[in-house]
Protein backbone atom coordinates (compact mmCIF):
# COMPACT_ATOMS: atom_id res chain seq x y z
CA UNK A 1 0.00 0.00 0.00
CA UNK A 2 1.42 3.38 -0.94
CA UNK A 3 1.68 6.08 1.71
CA UNK A 4 -0.94 8.77 2.06
CA UNK A 5 -0.52 11.87 -0.08
CA UNK A 6 1.96 14.37 1.35
CA UNK A 7 0.93 18.01 1.76
CA UNK A 8 3.86 20.38 2.25
CA UNK A 9 3.25 23.83 3.69
CA UNK A 10 5.51 26.79 4.34
CA UNK A 11 5.65 27.15 8.14
CA UNK A 12 3.36 27.40 11.16
CA UNK A 13 3.37 30.24 13.63
CA UNK A 14 2.76 27.70 16.37
CA UNK A 15 1.63 24.13 16.56
CA UNK A 16 1.79 21.32 14.04
CA UNK A 17 1.61 21.85 10.26
CA UNK A 18 -1.77 23.10 9.02
CA UNK A 19 -3.13 23.58 12.53
CA UNK A 20 -3.96 27.27 12.03
CA UNK A 21 -6.04 29.26 9.56
CA UNK A 22 -4.58 27.52 6.51
CA UNK A 23 -5.40 24.11 7.91
CA UNK A 24 -8.93 25.16 8.82
CA UNK A 25 -9.50 26.38 5.27
CA UNK A 26 -8.36 23.06 3.80
CA UNK A 27 -10.26 21.03 6.40
CA UNK A 28 -13.43 22.97 5.58
CA UNK A 29 -12.94 22.20 1.89
CA UNK A 30 -12.40 18.50 2.55
CA UNK A 31 -15.15 18.18 5.13
CA UNK A 32 -12.66 16.49 7.47
CA UNK A 33 -9.42 17.33 9.24
CA UNK A 34 -6.66 17.86 6.69
CA UNK A 35 -4.22 15.89 8.87
CA UNK A 36 -6.60 12.92 8.84
CA UNK A 37 -6.51 12.91 5.04
CA UNK A 38 -2.91 13.80 4.21
CA UNK A 39 0.47 13.40 5.79
CA UNK A 40 1.40 17.01 6.51
CA UNK A 41 4.75 18.69 6.96
CA UNK A 42 6.08 22.23 6.81
CA UNK A 43 9.14 23.14 4.85
CA UNK A 44 10.40 25.57 7.50
CA UNK A 45 10.53 24.72 11.18
CA UNK A 46 9.37 28.19 12.22
CA UNK A 47 7.50 31.10 10.71
CA UNK A 48 9.98 33.61 9.24
CA UNK A 49 7.96 36.68 10.25
CA UNK A 50 6.52 39.47 8.17
CA UNK A 51 8.37 40.98 5.26
CA UNK A 52 9.10 44.63 6.02
CA UNK A 53 6.57 46.90 4.31
CA UNK A 54 4.66 44.00 2.68
CA UNK A 55 1.58 41.91 3.40
CA UNK A 56 3.31 38.55 3.16
CA UNK A 57 6.00 36.66 5.00
CA UNK A 58 9.74 37.19 4.77
CA UNK A 59 10.44 34.04 2.76
CA UNK A 60 14.04 32.75 3.12
CA UNK A 61 14.39 31.00 -0.25
CA UNK A 62 17.91 29.67 0.38
CA UNK A 63 16.90 28.14 3.71
CA UNK A 64 13.75 26.74 2.08
CA UNK A 65 15.90 25.13 -0.64
CA UNK A 66 18.16 23.56 2.00
CA UNK A 67 15.14 22.18 3.84
CA UNK A 68 13.68 20.86 0.58
CA UNK A 69 16.88 18.95 -0.07
CA UNK A 70 16.63 17.36 3.37
CA UNK A 71 13.04 16.27 2.62
CA UNK A 72 13.72 15.11 -0.94
CA UNK A 73 14.10 11.41 -0.14
CA UNK A 74 10.79 11.32 1.75
CA UNK A 75 9.06 13.26 -1.01
CA UNK A 76 10.27 10.92 -3.73
CA UNK A 77 8.99 7.87 -1.84
CA UNK A 78 5.46 9.23 -2.22
CA UNK A 79 3.00 8.68 -5.01
CA UNK A 80 1.35 12.08 -4.52
CA UNK A 81 2.84 15.36 -3.25
CA UNK A 82 0.99 18.66 -3.04
CA UNK A 83 2.84 21.91 -2.42
CA UNK A 84 0.85 24.57 -0.57
CA UNK A 85 2.13 27.61 -2.42
CA UNK A 86 4.45 28.25 -5.33
CA UNK A 87 7.29 29.22 -3.02
CA UNK A 88 7.31 25.71 -1.57
CA UNK A 89 7.32 24.15 -5.04
CA UNK A 90 10.15 26.49 -6.10
CA UNK A 91 12.27 25.30 -3.16
CA UNK A 92 12.03 21.74 -4.47
CA UNK A 93 12.24 22.64 -8.16
CA UNK A 94 14.35 25.81 -8.51
CA UNK A 95 14.29 27.28 -11.98
CA UNK A 96 11.20 25.31 -13.01
CA UNK A 97 8.58 27.32 -14.82
CA UNK A 98 5.71 28.17 -12.50
CA UNK A 99 3.22 25.32 -12.51
CA UNK A 100 -0.47 26.21 -12.81
CA UNK A 101 -2.53 25.52 -9.72
CA UNK A 102 -4.41 22.23 -9.44
CA UNK A 103 -2.54 20.46 -12.26
CA UNK A 104 -0.47 17.29 -11.89
CA UNK A 105 3.01 16.82 -13.28
CA UNK A 106 5.78 14.29 -12.75
CA UNK A 107 6.18 10.58 -13.29
CA UNK A 108 6.00 7.85 -10.65
CA UNK A 109 5.65 10.63 -8.08
CA UNK A 110 3.03 13.12 -9.12
CA UNK A 111 3.26 16.71 -7.95
CA UNK A 112 0.82 19.61 -7.83
CA UNK A 113 0.62 23.11 -6.42
CA UNK A 114 -2.33 24.66 -4.66
CA UNK A 115 -2.41 28.33 -3.74
CA UNK A 116 -1.16 28.91 -0.24
CA UNK A 117 -4.31 28.58 1.88
CA UNK A 118 -3.65 31.66 4.01
CA UNK A 119 -6.03 34.57 4.27
CA UNK A 120 -3.72 36.72 2.14
CA UNK A 121 -4.09 34.83 -1.16
CA UNK A 122 -7.05 36.31 -3.03
CA UNK A 123 -7.43 33.27 -5.30
CA UNK A 124 -9.45 31.66 -2.51
CA UNK A 125 -12.04 34.48 -2.57
CA UNK A 126 -13.65 33.11 -5.75
CA UNK A 127 -16.22 30.38 -4.91
CA UNK A 128 -15.48 28.53 -8.17
CA UNK A 129 -11.78 28.35 -7.19
CA UNK A 130 -12.70 26.95 -3.78
CA UNK A 131 -14.96 24.35 -5.42
CA UNK A 132 -12.20 23.36 -7.85
CA UNK A 133 -9.69 23.08 -5.00
CA UNK A 134 -12.07 20.94 -2.93
CA UNK A 135 -12.61 18.57 -5.83
CA UNK A 136 -8.90 18.45 -6.58
CA UNK A 137 -7.92 17.71 -2.97
CA UNK A 138 -10.57 15.01 -2.65
CA UNK A 139 -9.31 13.34 -5.84
CA UNK A 140 -5.72 13.42 -4.55
CA UNK A 141 -6.65 10.98 -1.79
CA UNK A 142 -7.09 8.12 -4.25
PDB file of C-alpha atoms in Angstrom, residues 22-94:
ATOM      1  CA  UNK A  22      -4.579  27.517   6.507  1.00  0.00           C
ATOM      2  CA  UNK A  23      -5.401  24.107   7.914  1.00  0.00           C
ATOM      3  CA  UNK A  24      -8.935  25.163   8.821  1.00  0.00           C
ATOM      4  CA  UNK A  25      -9.503  26.381   5.266  1.00  0.00           C
ATOM      5  CA  UNK A  26      -8.358  23.065   3.801  1.00  0.00           C
ATOM      6  CA  UNK A  27     -10.263  21.031   6.400  1.00  0.00           C
ATOM      7  CA  UNK A  28     -13.429  22.967   5.575  1.00  0.00           C
ATOM      8  CA  UNK A  29     -12.939  22.198   1.886  1.00  0.00           C
ATOM      9  CA  UNK A  30     -12.398  18.503   2.550  1.00  0.00           C
ATOM     10  CA  UNK A  31     -15.152  18.178   5.134  1.00  0.00           C
ATOM     11  CA  UNK A  32     -12.664  16.486   7.466  1.00  0.00           C
ATOM     12  CA  UNK A  33      -9.422  17.330   9.239  1.00  0.00           C
ATOM     13  CA  UNK A  34      -6.660  17.858   6.691  1.00  0.00           C
ATOM     14  CA  UNK A  35      -4.216  15.886   8.867  1.00  0.00           C
ATOM     15  CA  UNK A  36      -6.602  12.919   8.837  1.00  0.00           C
ATOM     16  CA  UNK A  37      -6.512  12.915   5.040  1.00  0.00           C
ATOM     17  CA  UNK A  38      -2.913  13.804   4.206  1.00  0.00           C
ATOM     18  CA  UNK A  39       0.472  13.405   5.792  1.00  0.00           C
ATOM     19  CA  UNK A  40       1.402  17.006   6.512  1.00  0.00           C
ATOM     20  CA  UNK A  41       4.752  18.694   6.962  1.00  0.00           C
ATOM     21  CA  UNK A  42       6.077  22.231   6.810  1.00  0.00           C
ATOM     22  CA  UNK A  43       9.140  23.139   4.847  1.00  0.00           C
ATOM     23  CA  UNK A  44      10.395  25.570   7.499  1.00  0.00           C
ATOM     24  CA  UNK A  45      10.526  24.724  11.178  1.00  0.00           C
ATOM     25  CA  UNK A  46       9.367  28.187  12.217  1.00  0.00           C
ATOM     26  CA  UNK A  47       7.498  31.099  10.711  1.00  0.00           C
ATOM     27  CA  UNK A  48       9.983  33.614   9.238  1.00  0.00           C
ATOM     28  CA  UNK A  49       7.963  36.681  10.251  1.00  0.00           C
ATOM     29  CA  UNK A  50       6.523  39.473   8.169  1.00  0.00           C
ATOM     30  CA  UNK A  51       8.368  40.984   5.258  1.00  0.00           C
ATOM     31  CA  UNK A  52       9.100  44.634   6.021  1.00  0.00           C
ATOM     32  CA  UNK A  53       6.568  46.901   4.312  1.00  0.00           C
ATOM     33  CA  UNK A  54       4.659  43.999   2.685  1.00  0.00           C
ATOM     34  CA  UNK A  55       1.582  41.912   3.405  1.00  0.00           C
ATOM     35  CA  UNK A  56       3.314  38.548   3.157  1.00  0.00           C
ATOM     36  CA  UNK A  57       6.003  36.657   5.000  1.00  0.00           C
ATOM     37  CA  UNK A  58       9.741  37.195   4.773  1.00  0.00           C
ATOM     38  CA  UNK A  59      10.439  34.041   2.759  1.00  0.00           C
ATOM     39  CA  UNK A  60      14.037  32.751   3.125  1.00  0.00           C
ATOM     40  CA  UNK A  61      14.392  31.000  -0.251  1.00  0.00           C
ATOM     41  CA  UNK A  62      17.915  29.671   0.378  1.00  0.00           C
ATOM     42  CA  UNK A  63      16.898  28.141   3.706  1.00  0.00           C
ATOM     43  CA  UNK A  64      13.750  26.739   2.080  1.00  0.00           C
ATOM     44  CA  UNK A  65      15.896  25.130  -0.639  1.00  0.00           C
ATOM     45  CA  UNK A  66      18.163  23.555   2.002  1.00  0.00           C
ATOM     46  CA  UNK A  67      15.143  22.183   3.842  1.00  0.00           C
ATOM     47  CA  UNK A  68      13.684  20.865   0.578  1.00  0.00           C
ATOM     48  CA  UNK A  69      16.884  18.954  -0.075  1.00  0.00           C
ATOM     49  CA  UNK A  70      16.628  17.364   3.367  1.00  0.00           C
ATOM     50  CA  UNK A  71      13.036  16.271   2.623  1.00  0.00           C
ATOM     51  CA  UNK A  72      13.716  15.108  -0.938  1.00  0.00           C
ATOM     52  CA  UNK A  73      14.098  11.405  -0.140  1.00  0.00           C
ATOM     53  CA  UNK A  74      10.795  11.318   1.755  1.00  0.00           C
ATOM     54  CA  UNK A  75       9.055  13.256  -1.011  1.00  0.00           C
ATOM     55  CA  UNK A  76      10.274  10.919  -3.729  1.00  0.00           C
ATOM     56  CA  UNK A  77       8.987   7.870  -1.835  1.00  0.00           C
ATOM     57  CA  UNK A  78       5.462   9.227  -2.218  1.00  0.00           C
ATOM     58  CA  UNK A  79       2.996   8.684  -5.008  1.00  0.00           C
ATOM     59  CA  UNK A  80       1.347  12.077  -4.517  1.00  0.00           C
ATOM     60  CA  UNK A  81       2.841  15.356  -3.253  1.00  0.00           C
ATOM     61  CA  UNK A  82       0.991  18.659  -3.044  1.00  0.00           C
ATOM     62  CA  UNK A  83       2.841  21.908  -2.422  1.00  0.00           C
ATOM     63  CA  UNK A  84       0.845  24.570  -0.572  1.00  0.00           C
ATOM     64  CA  UNK A  85       2.126  27.608  -2.422  1.00  0.00           C
ATOM     65  CA  UNK A  86       4.447  28.247  -5.328  1.00  0.00           C
ATOM     66  CA  UNK A  87       7.294  29.222  -3.020  1.00  0.00           C
ATOM     67  CA  UNK A  88       7.311  25.712  -1.566  1.00  0.00           C
ATOM     68  CA  UNK A  89       7.322  24.151  -5.038  1.00  0.00           C
ATOM     69  CA  UNK A  90      10.152  26.485  -6.098  1.00  0.00           C
ATOM     70  CA  UNK A  91      12.265  25.303  -3.157  1.00  0.00           C
ATOM     71  CA  UNK A  92      12.025  21.736  -4.474  1.00  0.00           C
ATOM     72  CA  UNK A  93      12.244  22.640  -8.156  1.00  0.00           C
ATOM     73  CA  UNK A  94      14.347  25.808  -8.507  1.00  0.00           C
TER      74      UNK A  94
END
